[in-house]
Coordinates of C-alpha atoms in Angstrom, one line a residue:
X4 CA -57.5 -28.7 17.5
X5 CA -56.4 -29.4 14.1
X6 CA -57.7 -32.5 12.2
X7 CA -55.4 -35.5 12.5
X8 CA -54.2 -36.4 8.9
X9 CA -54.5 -40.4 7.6
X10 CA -51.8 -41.7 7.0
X11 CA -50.9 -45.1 5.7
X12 CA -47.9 -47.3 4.8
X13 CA -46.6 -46.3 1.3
X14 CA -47.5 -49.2 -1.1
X15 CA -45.0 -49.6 -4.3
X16 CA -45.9 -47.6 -7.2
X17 CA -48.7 -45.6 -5.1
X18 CA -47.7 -42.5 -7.4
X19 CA -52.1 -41.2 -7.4
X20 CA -52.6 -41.4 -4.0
X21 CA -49.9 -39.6 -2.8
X22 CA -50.2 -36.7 -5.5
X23 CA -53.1 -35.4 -3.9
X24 CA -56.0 -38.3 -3.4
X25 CA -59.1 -37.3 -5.2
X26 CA -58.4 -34.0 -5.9
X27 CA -55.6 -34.7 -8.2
X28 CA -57.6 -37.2 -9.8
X29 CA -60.8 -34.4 -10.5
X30 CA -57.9 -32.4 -12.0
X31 CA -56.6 -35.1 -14.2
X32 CA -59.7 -35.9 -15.5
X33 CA -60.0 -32.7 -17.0
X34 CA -59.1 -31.9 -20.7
X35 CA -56.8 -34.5 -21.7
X36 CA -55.5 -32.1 -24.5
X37 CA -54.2 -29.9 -21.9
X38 CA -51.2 -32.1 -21.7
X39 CA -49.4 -31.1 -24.8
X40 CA -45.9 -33.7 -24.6
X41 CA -43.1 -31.5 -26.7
X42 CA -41.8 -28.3 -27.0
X43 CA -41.0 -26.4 -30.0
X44 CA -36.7 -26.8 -30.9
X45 CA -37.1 -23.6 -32.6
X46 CA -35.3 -20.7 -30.7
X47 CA -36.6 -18.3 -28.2
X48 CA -39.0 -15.4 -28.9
X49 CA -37.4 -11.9 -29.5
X50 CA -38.5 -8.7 -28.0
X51 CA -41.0 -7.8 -25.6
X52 CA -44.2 -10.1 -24.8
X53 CA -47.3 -9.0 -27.2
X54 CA -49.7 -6.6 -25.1
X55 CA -52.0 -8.3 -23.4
X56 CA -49.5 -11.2 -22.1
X57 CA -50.4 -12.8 -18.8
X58 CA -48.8 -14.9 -16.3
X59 CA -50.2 -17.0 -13.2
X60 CA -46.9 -17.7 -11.6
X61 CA -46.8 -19.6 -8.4
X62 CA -43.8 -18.2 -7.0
X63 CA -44.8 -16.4 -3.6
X64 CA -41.3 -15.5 -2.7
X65 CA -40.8 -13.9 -6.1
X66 CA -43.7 -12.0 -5.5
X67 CA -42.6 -10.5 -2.6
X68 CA -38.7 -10.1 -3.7
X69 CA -39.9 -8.1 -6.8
X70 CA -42.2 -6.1 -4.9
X71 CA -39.8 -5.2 -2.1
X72 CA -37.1 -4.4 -4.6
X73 CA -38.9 -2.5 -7.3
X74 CA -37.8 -5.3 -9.8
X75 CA -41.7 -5.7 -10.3
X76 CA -41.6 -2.4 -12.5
X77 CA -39.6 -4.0 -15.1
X78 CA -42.1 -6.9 -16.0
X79 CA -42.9 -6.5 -19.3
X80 CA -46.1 -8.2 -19.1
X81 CA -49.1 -8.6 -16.9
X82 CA -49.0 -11.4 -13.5
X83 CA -52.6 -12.2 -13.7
X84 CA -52.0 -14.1 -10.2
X85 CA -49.3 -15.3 -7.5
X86 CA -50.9 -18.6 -6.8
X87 CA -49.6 -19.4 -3.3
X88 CA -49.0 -23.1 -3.7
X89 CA -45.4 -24.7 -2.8
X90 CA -46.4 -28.3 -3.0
X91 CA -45.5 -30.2 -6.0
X92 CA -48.8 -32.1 -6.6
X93 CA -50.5 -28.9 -5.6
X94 CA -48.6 -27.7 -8.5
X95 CA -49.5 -30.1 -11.0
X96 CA -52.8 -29.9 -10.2
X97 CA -52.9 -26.6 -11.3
X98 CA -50.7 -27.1 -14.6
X99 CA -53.8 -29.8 -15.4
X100 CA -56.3 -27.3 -14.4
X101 CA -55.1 -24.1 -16.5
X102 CA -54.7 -21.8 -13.6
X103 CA -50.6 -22.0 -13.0
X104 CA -48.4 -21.1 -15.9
X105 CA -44.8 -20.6 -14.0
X106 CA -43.7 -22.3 -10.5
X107 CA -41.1 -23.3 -8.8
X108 CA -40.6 -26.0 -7.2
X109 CA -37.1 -28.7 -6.3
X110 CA -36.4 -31.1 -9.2
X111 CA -38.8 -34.2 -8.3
X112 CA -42.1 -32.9 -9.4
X113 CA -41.2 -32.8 -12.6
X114 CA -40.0 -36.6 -12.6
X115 CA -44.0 -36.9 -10.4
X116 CA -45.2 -35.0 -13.6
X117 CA -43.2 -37.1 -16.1
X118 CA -44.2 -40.2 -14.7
X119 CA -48.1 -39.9 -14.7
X120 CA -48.4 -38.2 -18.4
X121 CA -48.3 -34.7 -17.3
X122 CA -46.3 -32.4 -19.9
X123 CA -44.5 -30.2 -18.5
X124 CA -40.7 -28.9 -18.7
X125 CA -38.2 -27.3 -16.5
X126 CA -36.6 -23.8 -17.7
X127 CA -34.6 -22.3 -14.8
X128 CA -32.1 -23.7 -12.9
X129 CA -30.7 -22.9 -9.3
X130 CA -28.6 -25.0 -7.5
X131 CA -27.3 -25.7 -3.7
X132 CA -24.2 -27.4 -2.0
X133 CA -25.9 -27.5 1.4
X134 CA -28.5 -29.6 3.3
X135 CA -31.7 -27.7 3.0
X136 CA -33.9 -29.6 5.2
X137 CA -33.2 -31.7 8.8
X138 CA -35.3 -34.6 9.9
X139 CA -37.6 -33.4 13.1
X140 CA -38.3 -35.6 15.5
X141 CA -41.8 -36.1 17.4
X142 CA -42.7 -34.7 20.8
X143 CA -40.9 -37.1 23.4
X144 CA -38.2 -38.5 21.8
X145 CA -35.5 -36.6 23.1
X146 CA -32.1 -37.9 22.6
X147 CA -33.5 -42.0 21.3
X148 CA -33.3 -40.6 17.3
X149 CA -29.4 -38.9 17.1
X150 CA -28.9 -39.7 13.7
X151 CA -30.5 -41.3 10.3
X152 CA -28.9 -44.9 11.8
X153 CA -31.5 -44.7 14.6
X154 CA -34.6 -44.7 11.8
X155 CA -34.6 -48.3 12.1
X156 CA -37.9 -49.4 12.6
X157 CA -39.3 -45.8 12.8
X158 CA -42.5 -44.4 11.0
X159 CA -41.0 -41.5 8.5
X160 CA -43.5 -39.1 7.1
X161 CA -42.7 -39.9 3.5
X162 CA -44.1 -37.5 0.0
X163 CA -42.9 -39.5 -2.9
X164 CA -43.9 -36.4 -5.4
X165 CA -42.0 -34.0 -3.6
X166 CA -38.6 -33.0 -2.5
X167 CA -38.8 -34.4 1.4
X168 CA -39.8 -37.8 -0.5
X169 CA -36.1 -38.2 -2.1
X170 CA -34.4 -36.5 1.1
X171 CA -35.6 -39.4 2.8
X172 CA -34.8 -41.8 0.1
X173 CA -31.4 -40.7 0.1
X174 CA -30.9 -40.0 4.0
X175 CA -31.6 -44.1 4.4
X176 CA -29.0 -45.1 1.6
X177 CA -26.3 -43.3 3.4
X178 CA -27.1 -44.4 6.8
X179 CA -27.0 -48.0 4.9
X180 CA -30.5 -49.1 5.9
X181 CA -33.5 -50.4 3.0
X182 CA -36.7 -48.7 2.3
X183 CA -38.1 -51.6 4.2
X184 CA -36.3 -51.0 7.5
X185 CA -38.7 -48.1 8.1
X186 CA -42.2 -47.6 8.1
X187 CA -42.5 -44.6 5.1
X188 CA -46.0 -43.0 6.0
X189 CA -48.1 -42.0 3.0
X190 CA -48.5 -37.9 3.7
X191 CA -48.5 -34.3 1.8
X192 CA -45.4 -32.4 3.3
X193 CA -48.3 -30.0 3.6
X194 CA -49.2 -32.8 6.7
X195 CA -46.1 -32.9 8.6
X196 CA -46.5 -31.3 11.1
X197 CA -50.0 -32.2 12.6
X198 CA -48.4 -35.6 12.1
X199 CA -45.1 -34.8 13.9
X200 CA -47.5 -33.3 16.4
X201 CA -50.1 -36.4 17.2
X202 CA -47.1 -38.5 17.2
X203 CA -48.7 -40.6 13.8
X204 CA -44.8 -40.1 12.5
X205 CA -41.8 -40.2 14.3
X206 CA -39.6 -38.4 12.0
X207 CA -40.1 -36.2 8.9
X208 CA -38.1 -33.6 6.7
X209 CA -38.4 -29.9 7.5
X210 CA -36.8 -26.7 5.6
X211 CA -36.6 -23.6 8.1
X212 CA -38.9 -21.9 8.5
X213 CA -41.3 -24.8 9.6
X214 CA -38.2 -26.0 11.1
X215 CA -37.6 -23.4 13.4
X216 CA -41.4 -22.6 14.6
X217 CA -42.0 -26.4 15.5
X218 CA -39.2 -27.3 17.5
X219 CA -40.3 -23.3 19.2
X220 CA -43.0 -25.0 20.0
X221 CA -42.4 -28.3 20.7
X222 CA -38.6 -28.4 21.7
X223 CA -39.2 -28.3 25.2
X224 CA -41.1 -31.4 25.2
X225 CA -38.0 -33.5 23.6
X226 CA -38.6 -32.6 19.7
X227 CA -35.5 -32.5 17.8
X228 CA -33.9 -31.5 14.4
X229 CA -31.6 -34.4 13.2
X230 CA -29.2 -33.4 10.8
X231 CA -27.9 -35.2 7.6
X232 CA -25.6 -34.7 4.8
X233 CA -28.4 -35.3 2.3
X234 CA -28.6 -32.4 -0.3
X235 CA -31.8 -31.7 -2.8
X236 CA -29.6 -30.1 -5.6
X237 CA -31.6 -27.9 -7.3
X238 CA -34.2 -25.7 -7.3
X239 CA -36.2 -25.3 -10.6
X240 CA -38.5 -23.3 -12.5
X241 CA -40.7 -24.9 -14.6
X242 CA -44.4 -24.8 -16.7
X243 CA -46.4 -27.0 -18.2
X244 CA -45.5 -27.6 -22.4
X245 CA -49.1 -26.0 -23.5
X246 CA -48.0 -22.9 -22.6
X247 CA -44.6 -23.6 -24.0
X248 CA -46.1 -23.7 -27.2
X249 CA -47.2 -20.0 -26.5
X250 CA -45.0 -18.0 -28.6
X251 CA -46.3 -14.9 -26.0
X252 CA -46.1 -16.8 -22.6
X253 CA -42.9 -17.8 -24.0
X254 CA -41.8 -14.2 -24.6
X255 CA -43.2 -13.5 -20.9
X256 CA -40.9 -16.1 -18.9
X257 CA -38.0 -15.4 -20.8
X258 CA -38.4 -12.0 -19.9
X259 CA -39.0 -12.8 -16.2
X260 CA -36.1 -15.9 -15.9
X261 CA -33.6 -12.5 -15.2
X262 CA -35.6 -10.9 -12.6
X263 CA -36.6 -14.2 -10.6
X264 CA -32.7 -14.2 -10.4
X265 CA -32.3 -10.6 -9.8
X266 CA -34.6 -11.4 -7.0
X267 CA -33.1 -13.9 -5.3
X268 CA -30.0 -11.9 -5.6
X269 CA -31.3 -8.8 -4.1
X270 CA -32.6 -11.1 -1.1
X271 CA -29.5 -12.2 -0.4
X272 CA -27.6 -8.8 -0.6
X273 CA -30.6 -6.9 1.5
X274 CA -30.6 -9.5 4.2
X275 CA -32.2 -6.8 6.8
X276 CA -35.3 -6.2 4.5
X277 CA -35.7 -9.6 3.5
X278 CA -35.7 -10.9 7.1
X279 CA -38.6 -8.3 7.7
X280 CA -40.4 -8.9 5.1
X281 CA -40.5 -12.2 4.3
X282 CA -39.4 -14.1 7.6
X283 CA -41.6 -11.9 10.2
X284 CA -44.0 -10.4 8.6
X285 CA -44.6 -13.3 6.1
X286 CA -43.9 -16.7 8.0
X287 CA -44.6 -15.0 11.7
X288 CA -40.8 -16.3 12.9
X289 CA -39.1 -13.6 15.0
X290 CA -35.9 -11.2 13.6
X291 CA -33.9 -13.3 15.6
X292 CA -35.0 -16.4 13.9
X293 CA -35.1 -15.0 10.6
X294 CA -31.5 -13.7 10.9
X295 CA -30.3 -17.2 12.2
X296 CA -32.1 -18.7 9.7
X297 CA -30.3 -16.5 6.7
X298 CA -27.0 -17.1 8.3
X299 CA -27.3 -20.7 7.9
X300 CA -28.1 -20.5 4.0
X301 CA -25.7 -20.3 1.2
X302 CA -25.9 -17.3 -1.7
X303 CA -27.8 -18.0 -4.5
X304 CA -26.1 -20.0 -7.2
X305 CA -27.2 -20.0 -10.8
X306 CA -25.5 -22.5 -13.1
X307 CA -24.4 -21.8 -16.8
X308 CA -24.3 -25.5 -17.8
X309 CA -26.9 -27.7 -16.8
X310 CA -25.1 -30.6 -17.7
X311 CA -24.4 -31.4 -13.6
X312 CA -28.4 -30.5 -12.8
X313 CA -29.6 -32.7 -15.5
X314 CA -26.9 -35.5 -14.3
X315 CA -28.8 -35.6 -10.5
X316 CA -32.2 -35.4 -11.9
X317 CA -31.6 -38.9 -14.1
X318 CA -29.7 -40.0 -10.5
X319 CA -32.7 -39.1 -8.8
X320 CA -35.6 -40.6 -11.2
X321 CA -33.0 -43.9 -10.9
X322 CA -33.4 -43.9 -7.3
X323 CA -37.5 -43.4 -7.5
X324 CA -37.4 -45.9 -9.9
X325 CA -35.0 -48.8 -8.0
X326 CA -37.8 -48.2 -5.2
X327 CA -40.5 -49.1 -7.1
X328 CA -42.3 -45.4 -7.2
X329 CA -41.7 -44.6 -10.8
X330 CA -41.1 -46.0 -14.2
X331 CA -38.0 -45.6 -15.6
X332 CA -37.6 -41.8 -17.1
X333 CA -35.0 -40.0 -19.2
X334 CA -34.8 -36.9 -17.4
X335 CA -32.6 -35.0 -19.9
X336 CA -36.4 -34.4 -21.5
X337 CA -37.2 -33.0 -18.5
X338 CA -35.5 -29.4 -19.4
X339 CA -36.2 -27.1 -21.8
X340 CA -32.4 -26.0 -22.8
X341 CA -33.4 -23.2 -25.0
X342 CA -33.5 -21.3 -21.6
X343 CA -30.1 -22.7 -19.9
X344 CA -27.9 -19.8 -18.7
X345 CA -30.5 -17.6 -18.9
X346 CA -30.5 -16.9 -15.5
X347 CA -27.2 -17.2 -14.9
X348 CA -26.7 -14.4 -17.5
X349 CA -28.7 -11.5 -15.5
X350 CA -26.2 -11.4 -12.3
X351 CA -23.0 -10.6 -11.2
X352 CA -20.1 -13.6 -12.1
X353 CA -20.1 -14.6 -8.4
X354 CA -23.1 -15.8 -8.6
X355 CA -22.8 -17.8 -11.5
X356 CA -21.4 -21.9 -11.8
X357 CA -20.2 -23.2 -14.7
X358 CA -22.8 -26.3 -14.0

């Protein structure tokens, strides 16, 4: 059985404790020069990476997307390791500790970053028009939670650092209820689930595939999916400034900006491999799944403008802010802009936005 996770009622400005506990604090305590807090305004590096270049990126679907579509030939530099984190703290944590140069994550780690002295700076940009996640319900409580008006009162698993922590956030505005109507339960997303499954939340965000393999297991004893209108904008590549201050990592992520694209891209165009690859072989959900799952997604999106991405981060760190979890943050200083349209750029127009 696995262990129960403690949770605990999300104090105001409890930024530490929910970035990890103790461990996150070992890694901050580290070298304090680590954190470097600008970037250079000079241009991009020309030309290849110098030989020897290396890159930790923690980008586990990248790894797999340039494997499968031979993409991975054209690096011009060396991936020293795919770091399988997904977690923003988890991310951060490795930013502080050396050991993660690229990752990707949605856009509220780097505000998490930004707010507890962490350099670090955004430098890819994909966006979305559709609801990524849906609020899952706990074992028995069939039909009593239809909607983001019945949260009243409810215990919500609630990660301030992290994407699910601003779904909720927003999902409570526009079903017109405070932060205070609900119980928001202190957890790592990573936690969700063994807390959805004891029953120590009642509700909490979920992206397919996790989506799809709890309520496989637990739908028949009245787990649900609650649906919202909520939308986490964007999802971002970013690293931490020390190693934007590398002329030669520099070199090495502009180089691989295209190809994470390209990736994404060839995902979405080779929906039969991708499915097999990633969603069955990867994540253990069945074809069937994994094709439902795809259908329900939108093609990738890379905007040439970040003007409208920078415009919901700054909306975003307002809303963390007006609850208390964050000091107030300029998040136009969250994005390197000597990368933007660099992505956009390496595909075909359909897939590009003008923001």
């Amino acid at each position: 059985m696995s262990a129960r996770p403690i949770a605990r009622l999300v104090p105001r400005r409890s930024f530490l404790a929910l970035a990890g506990g103790a461990a996150f604090l070992a890694a901050c305590s580290r070298n304090s020069a680590a954190s470097i807090d600008t970037v250079p305004t000079r241009g991009l590096p020309s030309g290849a990476p110098p030989p020897g270049t290396k890159l930790a990126i923690s980008i586990h679907t990248s790894q797999l997307q340039l494997a499968d579509s031979g993409l991975d030939k054209q690096l011009p530099f060396t991936v020293s390791s795919w770091p399988n984190l997904t977690a923003g703290p988890d991310v951060i944590q490795g930013f502080r500790a050396h050991s993660i140069d690229l990752a990707s994550n949605a856009g509220i780690p780097p505000i998490q970053a930004e707010a507890i002295k962490v350099g670090a700076r955004i430098v890819a940009v994909q966006t979305r028009d559709h609801p990524i996640y849906s609020f899952a319900t706990a074992p028995g409580s069939g039909d009593a939670i239809a909607s983001a008006k019945d949260f009243r009162g409810k215990k919500i698993g609630f990660s301030q650092g992290q994407a699910q922590g601003v779904v909720v956030l927003r999902a409570l505005k526009e079903a017109g209820l405070r932060n205070s109507d609900v119980q928001l339960i202190a957890l790592p997303s990573t936690q969700f689930l063994t807390a959805l499954q004891s029953k120590q939340v009642d509700v909490a965000p979920l992206a397919e595939p996790s989506l799809t393999k709890y309520l496989g297991q637990y739908g028949k004893d009245g787990a649900r999916a609650v649906a919202t209108d909520v939308v986490d904008l964007l999802a971002i590549l970013w690293a931490p400034t020390e190693v934007l201050n590398d002329d030669a990592k520099v070199a090495a992520i502009r180089s691989f900006i295209p190809l994470w694209a390209k990736g994404l891209v060839w995902a979405w165009e080779n929906t039969d491999q991708w499915i097999q690859s990633y969603y069955v072989k990867d994540q253990g959900v069945s074809a069937a799944a994994g094709r439902r799952i795809v259908s329900s997604l939108e093609q990738p999106q890379f905007p040439r403008s970040w003007d409208k991405a920078i415009a919901w981060e700054q909306e975003t760190a307002d809303l963390m802010a007006e609850g208390g979890f964050v000091p107030k943050i300029k998040a136009e200083t969250l994005f390197d802009r000597r990368f933007e349209g660099l992505a956009a750029r390496a595909v075909p127009a359909k897939y590009q936005v003008a923001s």
